[in-house]
Amino acid sequence: MRALIFRGPNDYSVEEKPVPQIGEGEVLLKIIACGLCGTDVKVFGNGHRAITPPRTTGHEIVGVVEDSKSGKAGVAKGDKVLVVAPIGCMKCNFCLRGEQNICPVVVERVHAFGYDTDGGFAEYMRVPKDAADQGVLVKIPETAIPLTLLAVAEPLACVLNGQEKLRIGPDDVVVVIGAGPIGSLHVVAARAQGAKKIILADIDSAKLARAAVSHADVSIDSSKENLAERVRKETDGRGADVVIVAAPAPSLQTEAIEMAAVRARVSFFAGLAKGTASPLIDTNKIHYWEIEVYGAFGACRKQYEKAMQLILARPADFQTLITHIMPLEDIKKAVELMKAGQTIKVVITP
Ligand SMILES: [Zn+2]
Ligand SMILES: [Zn+2]
């Protein structure tokens, strides 16, 4: 079969490799689509602490069951499935509650498809027994929508994990900082929650223009005006009820607190590069204004299910975010397009 093989920083290519053999308790998937994520691009350039080469990456996976030797995965040959990327230890309290995304082996070692386990940039993928047993395969119901669209379910599930904590409702003005694929998904998800007004900001006007398909109510080029001031203007001086930081700059975390209203909910959704100095944050404002600040890391099965339902219910909202569908052989071209900022979401079809 053809598979992408990552061998080290800036050393990856599509090569011939045997179709994986599956053992007792395992499942073999034929890959239909796998989203290309900003993290993949970072991995190709710099490697990743959890990845020991050679490795097939790709964690936004849609496939069809080719063969199953698992009595626990709940799938049969021919079923179309989403793959939940994190693989938990199934011993800790988080795993026992079905929240594998914050299991210590996931947080510390990134035990997940596309990281320490071969992922979806290949024609076939093996689902190991520990993963199959804990239910990483989510069955996709019969649907007329193209299955490539469901490659967005993984990043959307992560977005929903972040937004669940923010309790977005019809009284809320939501600010999303960062107009990349994740920021765009945040806009669409906040809309589905019925937010009163959604403001999308970025320092890159071209990115902001492309993200117009996510239909934010207000777009702000924060390279040209002071974002916190403008947000106060847009909210009659109150500030934003919800602020989502979907870009990896420490100064944005400072600004997020600056533009927050009394009892605002703030998500530091984007992680900062390792070694980045922590920004100076007005913790007294957090205290007196009862501001809630949240982190978010990955997603668990119930959020993948929610993401799938949302895509099936509103396919047009997500269709517009996929700017490129490309074959596996063109993955380097796809990476270059992404680096050049010419894409929103790229989906690879092995
Ligand atoms: Zn991703
Ligand atoms: Zn665990």
CSV table of C-alpha atoms and ligand atoms in Angstrom, one decimal:
chain,number,residue,atom,x,y,z
A,1,MET,CA,0.0,0.0,0.0
A,2,ARG,CA,1.0,3.7,-0.3
A,3,ALA,CA,1.7,5.4,3.0
A,4,LEU,CA,3.3,8.6,4.2
A,5,ILE,CA,6.4,7.8,6.2
A,6,PHE,CA,7.9,10.4,8.5
A,7,ARG,CA,11.6,9.7,9.1
A,8,GLY,CA,12.7,12.9,10.9
A,9,PRO,CA,12.5,16.7,10.6
A,10,ASN,CA,12.0,17.7,6.9
A,11,ASP,CA,12.4,14.0,5.9
A,12,TYR,CA,9.1,12.5,4.9
A,13,SER,CA,7.7,10.9,1.8
A,14,VAL,CA,4.9,8.7,0.4
A,15,GLU,CA,6.3,5.2,0.0
A,16,GLU,CA,5.3,1.6,-0.5
A,17,LYS,CA,4.7,-0.4,2.7
A,18,PRO,CA,3.0,-3.7,3.4
A,19,VAL,CA,-0.7,-3.6,4.4
A,20,PRO,CA,-0.7,-4.1,8.2
A,21,GLN,CA,-1.6,-7.5,9.5
A,22,ILE,CA,-4.2,-7.6,12.3
A,23,GLY,CA,-4.2,-9.9,15.2
A,24,GLU,CA,-6.9,-11.0,17.7
A,25,GLY,CA,-8.9,-8.1,19.0
A,26,GLU,CA,-7.8,-5.7,16.2
A,27,VAL,CA,-9.5,-4.0,13.3
A,28,LEU,CA,-8.2,-3.1,9.8
A,29,LEU,CA,-9.5,0.2,8.3
A,30,LYS,CA,-9.3,1.3,4.7
A,31,ILE,CA,-8.8,5.1,4.9
A,32,ILE,CA,-11.3,7.3,3.1
A,33,ALA,CA,-10.0,10.7,4.2
A,34,CYS,CA,-7.6,12.2,6.7
A,35,GLY,CA,-7.5,15.9,7.5
A,36,LEU,CA,-4.1,17.7,7.3
A,37,CYS,CA,-3.7,19.6,10.6
A,38,GLY,CA,-1.4,22.5,11.6
A,39,THR,CA,0.2,19.9,14.0
A,40,ASP,CA,1.1,17.6,11.1
A,41,VAL,CA,2.9,20.5,9.4
A,42,LYS,CA,4.8,21.2,12.6
A,43,VAL,CA,5.7,17.5,13.0
A,44,PHE,CA,7.0,17.3,9.4
A,45,GLY,CA,9.2,20.3,10.1
A,46,ASN,CA,10.4,19.7,13.7
A,47,GLY,CA,9.4,16.2,14.7
A,48,HIS,CA,7.4,15.6,17.9
A,49,ARG,CA,8.3,14.4,21.4
A,50,ALA,CA,5.8,11.5,21.1
A,51,ILE,CA,6.9,10.4,17.6
A,52,THR,CA,9.7,7.8,17.1
A,53,PRO,CA,10.3,7.5,13.4
A,54,PRO,CA,9.6,5.9,11.1
A,55,ARG,CA,5.9,6.8,11.6
A,56,THR,CA,2.8,7.3,9.5
A,57,THR,CA,1.1,10.4,10.9
A,58,GLY,CA,-2.4,11.8,10.4
A,59,HIS,CA,-5.0,11.9,13.2
A,60,GLU,CA,-8.2,13.3,11.6
A,61,ILE,CA,-9.3,9.9,10.3
A,62,VAL,CA,-12.4,8.6,8.4
A,63,GLY,CA,-12.3,5.0,7.2
A,64,VAL,CA,-14.3,1.9,6.3
A,65,VAL,CA,-13.8,-1.4,8.2
A,66,GLU,CA,-12.0,-3.8,5.9
A,67,ASP,CA,-11.6,-6.6,8.5
A,68,SER,CA,-12.4,-6.9,12.2
A,69,LYS,CA,-11.2,-9.5,14.7
A,70,SER,CA,-12.6,-7.5,17.6
A,71,GLY,CA,-15.6,-8.5,19.6
A,72,LYS,CA,-15.6,-5.1,21.4
A,73,ALA,CA,-15.1,-2.5,18.8
A,74,GLY,CA,-18.8,-2.6,17.9
A,75,VAL,CA,-18.2,-2.5,14.1
A,76,ALA,CA,-18.4,-4.9,11.2
A,77,LYS,CA,-16.8,-5.2,7.7
A,78,GLY,CA,-18.2,-2.4,5.5
A,79,ASP,CA,-19.0,0.0,8.4
A,80,LYS,CA,-17.9,3.6,7.8
A,81,VAL,CA,-16.2,5.0,10.9
A,82,LEU,CA,-14.6,8.0,12.5
A,83,VAL,CA,-11.5,7.3,14.6
A,84,VAL,CA,-11.2,8.9,18.1
A,85,ALA,CA,-7.5,9.8,18.1
A,86,PRO,CA,-6.5,9.5,21.8
A,87,ILE,CA,-6.0,6.0,23.2
A,88,GLY,CA,-6.3,6.0,27.0
A,89,CYS,CA,-4.9,3.7,29.7
A,90,MET,CA,-8.4,2.6,30.8
A,91,LYS,CA,-7.2,2.5,34.4
A,92,CYS,CA,-7.3,6.2,35.5
A,93,ASN,CA,-10.4,8.1,36.6
A,94,PHE,CA,-10.6,10.1,33.4
A,95,CYS,CA,-10.6,7.0,31.2
A,96,LEU,CA,-13.2,5.4,33.4
A,97,ARG,CA,-15.4,8.4,32.8
A,98,GLY,CA,-14.8,8.2,29.0
A,99,GLU,CA,-12.5,11.3,29.0
A,100,GLN,CA,-9.4,9.7,27.4
A,101,ASN,CA,-8.2,13.0,26.0
A,102,ILE,CA,-6.9,14.0,29.5
A,103,CYS,CA,-5.6,10.6,30.5
A,104,PRO,CA,-2.0,10.9,31.7
A,105,VAL,CA,-0.7,8.6,29.0
A,106,VAL,CA,-2.4,10.8,26.4
A,107,VAL,CA,-1.3,14.1,27.9
A,108,GLU,CA,2.3,13.0,28.7
A,109,ARG,CA,3.1,10.5,26.0
A,110,VAL,CA,0.4,11.4,23.4
A,111,HIS,CA,-0.7,7.8,23.1
A,112,ALA,CA,-2.8,8.5,20.0
A,113,PHE,CA,-3.2,7.7,16.3
A,114,GLY,CA,-0.8,9.7,14.2
A,115,TYR,CA,1.6,10.2,17.2
A,116,ASP,CA,3.0,7.0,18.9
A,117,THR,CA,0.7,4.8,16.8
A,118,ASP,CA,0.5,4.8,13.0
A,119,GLY,CA,-2.3,7.1,11.7
A,120,GLY,CA,-4.4,7.9,8.6
A,121,PHE,CA,-2.0,9.1,5.9
A,122,ALA,CA,-2.0,5.6,4.3
A,123,GLU,CA,-4.3,3.4,2.3
A,124,TYR,CA,-4.9,1.1,5.4
A,125,MET,CA,-4.5,1.5,9.1
A,126,ARG,CA,-4.4,-1.0,11.9
A,127,VAL,CA,-6.5,-0.3,15.0
A,128,PRO,CA,-4.6,-2.0,17.9
A,129,LYS,CA,-6.5,-4.0,20.5
A,130,ASP,CA,-6.3,-1.5,23.4
A,131,ALA,CA,-7.8,1.1,21.1
A,132,ALA,CA,-10.5,-1.2,19.6
A,133,ASP,CA,-11.5,-2.4,23.1
A,134,GLN,CA,-12.1,1.2,24.4
A,135,GLY,CA,-14.3,2.2,21.5
A,136,VAL,CA,-12.2,4.5,19.3
A,137,LEU,CA,-14.4,3.7,16.3
A,138,VAL,CA,-17.5,5.8,15.9
A,139,LYS,CA,-20.0,4.4,13.3
A,140,ILE,CA,-21.1,6.9,10.7
A,141,PRO,CA,-24.8,6.4,9.9
A,142,GLU,CA,-26.0,6.1,6.3
A,143,THR,CA,-25.7,9.6,4.8
A,144,ALA,CA,-25.8,11.3,1.4
A,145,ILE,CA,-23.1,13.9,2.4
A,146,PRO,CA,-19.5,13.2,1.1
A,147,LEU,CA,-17.5,11.3,3.8
A,148,THR,CA,-14.5,13.6,3.2
A,149,LEU,CA,-16.5,16.2,5.1
A,150,LEU,CA,-16.4,14.1,8.2
A,151,ALA,CA,-12.6,14.5,8.3
A,152,VAL,CA,-13.5,17.8,10.0
A,153,ALA,CA,-15.1,15.9,12.9
A,154,GLU,CA,-11.8,15.5,14.8
A,155,PRO,CA,-10.9,19.2,14.9
A,156,LEU,CA,-14.5,20.1,15.5
A,157,ALA,CA,-14.7,17.6,18.4
A,158,CYS,CA,-11.7,19.5,19.9
A,159,VAL,CA,-13.5,22.8,19.4
A,160,LEU,CA,-16.6,21.4,21.1
A,161,ASN,CA,-14.5,20.2,24.0
A,162,GLY,CA,-13.3,23.7,24.4
A,163,GLN,CA,-16.7,25.3,24.0
A,164,GLU,CA,-18.6,22.9,26.4
A,165,LYS,CA,-16.8,24.7,29.3
A,166,LEU,CA,-17.8,28.2,27.9
A,167,ARG,CA,-21.6,27.6,28.1
A,168,ILE,CA,-22.3,29.8,25.0
A,169,GLY,CA,-25.9,31.0,24.8
A,170,PRO,CA,-28.2,33.6,23.1
A,171,ASP,CA,-27.0,36.5,25.4
A,172,ASP,CA,-23.4,36.1,24.6
A,173,VAL,CA,-21.0,38.1,22.5
A,174,VAL,CA,-18.2,35.7,21.5
A,175,VAL,CA,-14.8,36.8,20.3
A,176,VAL,CA,-12.6,34.3,18.5
A,177,ILE,CA,-9.0,35.4,18.0
A,178,GLY,CA,-7.3,33.5,15.1
A,179,ALA,CA,-9.0,33.0,11.7
A,180,GLY,CA,-7.3,29.7,10.8
A,181,PRO,CA,-9.3,26.4,10.4
A,182,ILE,CA,-9.7,26.1,14.2
A,183,GLY,CA,-10.9,29.7,14.6
A,184,SER,CA,-13.3,29.2,11.7
A,185,LEU,CA,-14.7,26.0,13.3
A,186,HIS,CA,-15.1,27.9,16.6
A,187,VAL,CA,-17.2,30.5,14.8
A,188,VAL,CA,-19.5,27.8,13.2
A,189,ALA,CA,-19.8,26.0,16.5
A,190,ALA,CA,-20.6,29.2,18.5
A,191,ARG,CA,-23.3,30.0,15.8
A,192,ALA,CA,-24.8,26.5,16.4
A,193,GLN,CA,-25.0,27.4,20.1
A,194,GLY,CA,-27.0,30.5,19.2
A,195,ALA,CA,-24.5,33.2,20.2
A,196,LYS,CA,-25.9,36.7,19.9
A,197,LYS,CA,-22.8,38.2,18.1
A,198,ILE,CA,-19.6,36.6,16.9
A,199,ILE,CA,-16.5,38.6,16.4
A,200,LEU,CA,-13.5,37.1,14.5
A,201,ALA,CA,-10.1,38.7,14.7
A,202,ASP,CA,-6.7,38.1,13.1
A,203,ILE,CA,-3.6,40.1,12.3
A,204,ASP,CA,-3.6,38.6,8.7
A,205,SER,CA,-6.1,40.3,6.5
A,206,ALA,CA,-5.9,37.6,3.8
A,207,LYS,CA,-6.7,34.9,6.4
A,208,LEU,CA,-9.6,36.9,7.7
A,209,ALA,CA,-11.0,37.4,4.2
A,210,ARG,CA,-10.8,33.6,3.5
A,211,ALA,CA,-12.5,32.9,6.9
A,212,ALA,CA,-15.5,35.0,5.8
A,213,VAL,CA,-17.1,31.7,4.8
A,214,SER,CA,-17.6,30.9,8.5
A,215,HIS,CA,-19.9,33.9,8.7
A,216,ALA,CA,-18.8,35.8,11.8
A,217,ASP,CA,-20.9,39.0,12.4
A,218,VAL,CA,-17.8,41.2,12.7
A,219,SER,CA,-14.3,40.7,11.3
A,220,ILE,CA,-11.5,42.7,12.9
A,221,ASP,CA,-8.0,43.1,11.4
A,222,SER,CA,-6.1,43.5,14.7
A,223,SER,CA,-2.9,44.6,12.9
A,224,LYS,CA,-4.8,47.8,12.1
A,225,GLU,CA,-6.8,48.6,15.2
A,226,ASN,CA,-6.7,47.8,19.0
A,227,LEU,CA,-8.8,44.7,19.4
A,228,ALA,CA,-9.7,45.2,23.1
A,229,GLU,CA,-10.9,48.7,22.4
A,230,ARG,CA,-12.9,47.7,19.4
A,231,VAL,CA,-14.5,44.8,21.3
A,232,ARG,CA,-15.6,47.3,24.1
A,233,LYS,CA,-17.1,49.5,21.3
A,234,GLU,CA,-19.0,46.5,19.9
A,235,THR,CA,-20.4,45.6,23.4
A,236,ASP,CA,-21.4,49.1,24.7
A,237,GLY,CA,-18.3,49.1,26.9
A,238,ARG,CA,-19.2,45.8,28.6
A,239,GLY,CA,-16.5,43.6,27.0
A,240,ALA,CA,-17.0,40.1,25.6
A,241,ASP,CA,-18.9,37.4,27.4
A,242,VAL,CA,-16.7,34.7,25.8
A,243,VAL,CA,-13.2,35.0,24.4
A,244,ILE,CA,-11.5,32.1,22.6
A,245,VAL,CA,-7.8,32.4,21.9
A,246,ALA,CA,-7.2,30.2,18.8
A,247,ALA,CA,-3.7,31.5,17.9
A,248,PRO,CA,-0.5,30.6,19.7
A,249,ALA,CA,0.7,34.0,20.9
A,250,PRO,CA,1.2,34.8,24.6
A,251,SER,CA,0.2,38.4,24.2
A,252,LEU,CA,-3.2,37.3,23.0
A,253,GLN,CA,-3.9,35.6,26.3
A,254,THR,CA,-3.2,38.9,28.1
A,255,GLU,CA,-5.5,40.7,25.6
A,256,ALA,CA,-8.2,38.1,26.1
A,257,ILE,CA,-8.5,39.0,29.8
A,258,GLU,CA,-8.4,42.7,28.9
A,259,MET,CA,-11.4,42.5,26.6
A,260,ALA,CA,-13.4,40.1,28.9
A,261,ALA,CA,-16.7,41.3,30.5
A,262,VAL,CA,-17.8,40.6,34.1
A,263,ARG,CA,-18.2,36.8,34.5
A,264,ALA,CA,-16.8,36.2,31.1
A,265,ARG,CA,-15.6,32.7,30.1
A,266,VAL,CA,-12.2,32.6,28.4
A,267,SER,CA,-10.6,29.7,26.6
A,268,PHE,CA,-6.8,29.4,26.1
A,269,PHE,CA,-7.6,27.1,23.2
A,270,ALA,CA,-4.2,27.3,21.4
A,271,GLY,CA,-1.2,25.9,23.2
A,272,LEU,CA,2.0,28.0,23.2
A,273,ALA,CA,5.3,26.7,21.8
A,274,LYS,CA,7.3,24.8,24.4
A,275,GLY,CA,9.6,27.2,26.3
A,276,THR,CA,7.5,30.3,25.7
A,277,ALA,CA,7.6,32.6,28.6
A,278,SER,CA,4.2,32.9,30.3
A,279,PRO,CA,2.4,36.2,29.6
A,280,LEU,CA,1.6,38.8,32.2
A,281,ILE,CA,-2.1,38.4,33.0
A,282,ASP,CA,-4.3,40.7,35.1
A,283,THR,CA,-5.2,38.1,37.7
A,284,ASN,CA,-6.9,40.7,39.9
A,285,LYS,CA,-9.4,41.3,37.1
A,286,ILE,CA,-10.0,37.5,36.9
A,287,HIS,CA,-10.6,37.6,40.7
A,288,TYR,CA,-12.9,40.7,41.0
A,289,TRP,CA,-14.8,40.2,37.8
A,290,GLU,CA,-15.3,36.5,38.4
A,291,ILE,CA,-13.8,35.6,35.1
A,292,GLU,CA,-13.5,31.8,34.3
A,293,VAL,CA,-10.3,30.8,32.4
A,294,TYR,CA,-10.2,27.3,30.7
A,295,GLY,CA,-7.7,25.2,28.9
A,296,ALA,CA,-8.7,22.5,26.3
A,297,PHE,CA,-6.7,19.5,25.0
A,298,GLY,CA,-8.1,17.2,22.3
A,299,ALA,CA,-11.5,15.5,22.6
A,300,CYS,CA,-13.1,12.3,23.7
A,301,ARG,CA,-15.6,10.0,22.1
A,302,LYS,CA,-18.8,11.7,23.1
A,303,GLN,CA,-17.5,15.0,21.6
A,304,TYR,CA,-16.6,13.2,18.3
A,305,GLU,CA,-20.2,11.9,18.3
A,306,LYS,CA,-21.5,15.4,18.9
A,307,ALA,CA,-19.2,16.8,16.1
A,308,MET,CA,-20.5,14.1,13.7
A,309,GLN,CA,-24.1,15.0,14.4
A,310,LEU,CA,-23.4,18.7,13.9
A,311,ILE,CA,-21.7,18.1,10.5
A,312,LEU,CA,-24.6,15.8,9.4
A,313,ALA,CA,-27.1,18.4,10.5
A,314,ARG,CA,-25.4,21.4,8.9
A,315,PRO,CA,-23.1,20.1,6.2
A,316,ALA,CA,-23.1,23.3,4.2
A,317,ASP,CA,-21.5,25.2,7.1
A,318,PHE,CA,-18.5,22.8,7.1
A,319,GLN,CA,-18.3,22.2,3.3
A,320,THR,CA,-17.2,25.8,2.8
A,321,LEU,CA,-14.3,25.4,5.2
A,322,ILE,CA,-12.7,22.6,3.2
A,323,THR,CA,-10.8,24.5,0.5
A,324,HIS,CA,-8.7,21.6,-0.8
A,325,ILE,CA,-9.2,17.8,-1.2
A,326,MET,CA,-5.9,16.2,-2.4
A,327,PRO,CA,-4.6,12.7,-3.0
A,328,LEU,CA,-1.9,11.3,-0.7
A,329,GLU,CA,0.7,11.6,-3.4
A,330,ASP,CA,0.3,15.4,-3.3
A,331,ILE,CA,0.7,15.7,0.5
A,332,LYS,CA,4.0,17.8,0.2
A,333,LYS,CA,2.1,20.2,-2.2
A,334,ALA,CA,-0.7,20.4,0.4
A,335,VAL,CA,1.8,21.2,3.2
A,336,GLU,CA,3.4,24.0,1.0
A,337,LEU,CA,-0.1,25.4,0.3
A,338,MET,CA,-0.9,25.4,4.0
A,339,LYS,CA,2.4,27.0,4.9
A,340,ALA,CA,1.8,29.7,2.3
A,341,GLY,CA,-1.5,30.4,4.0
A,342,GLN,CA,-3.6,29.6,0.9
A,343,THR,CA,-6.0,27.1,2.6
A,344,ILE,CA,-8.5,26.8,5.3
A,345,LYS,CA,-8.9,23.1,5.7
A,346,VAL,CA,-7.1,20.5,3.6
A,347,VAL,CA,-8.3,16.9,3.4
A,348,ILE,CA,-6.1,14.1,2.1
A,349,THR,CA,-7.7,11.1,0.4
A,350,PRO,CA,-5.3,8.2,0.4
B,1,ZN,ZN,-5.4,18.1,14.4
B,2,ZN,ZN,-6.3,6.8,31.5
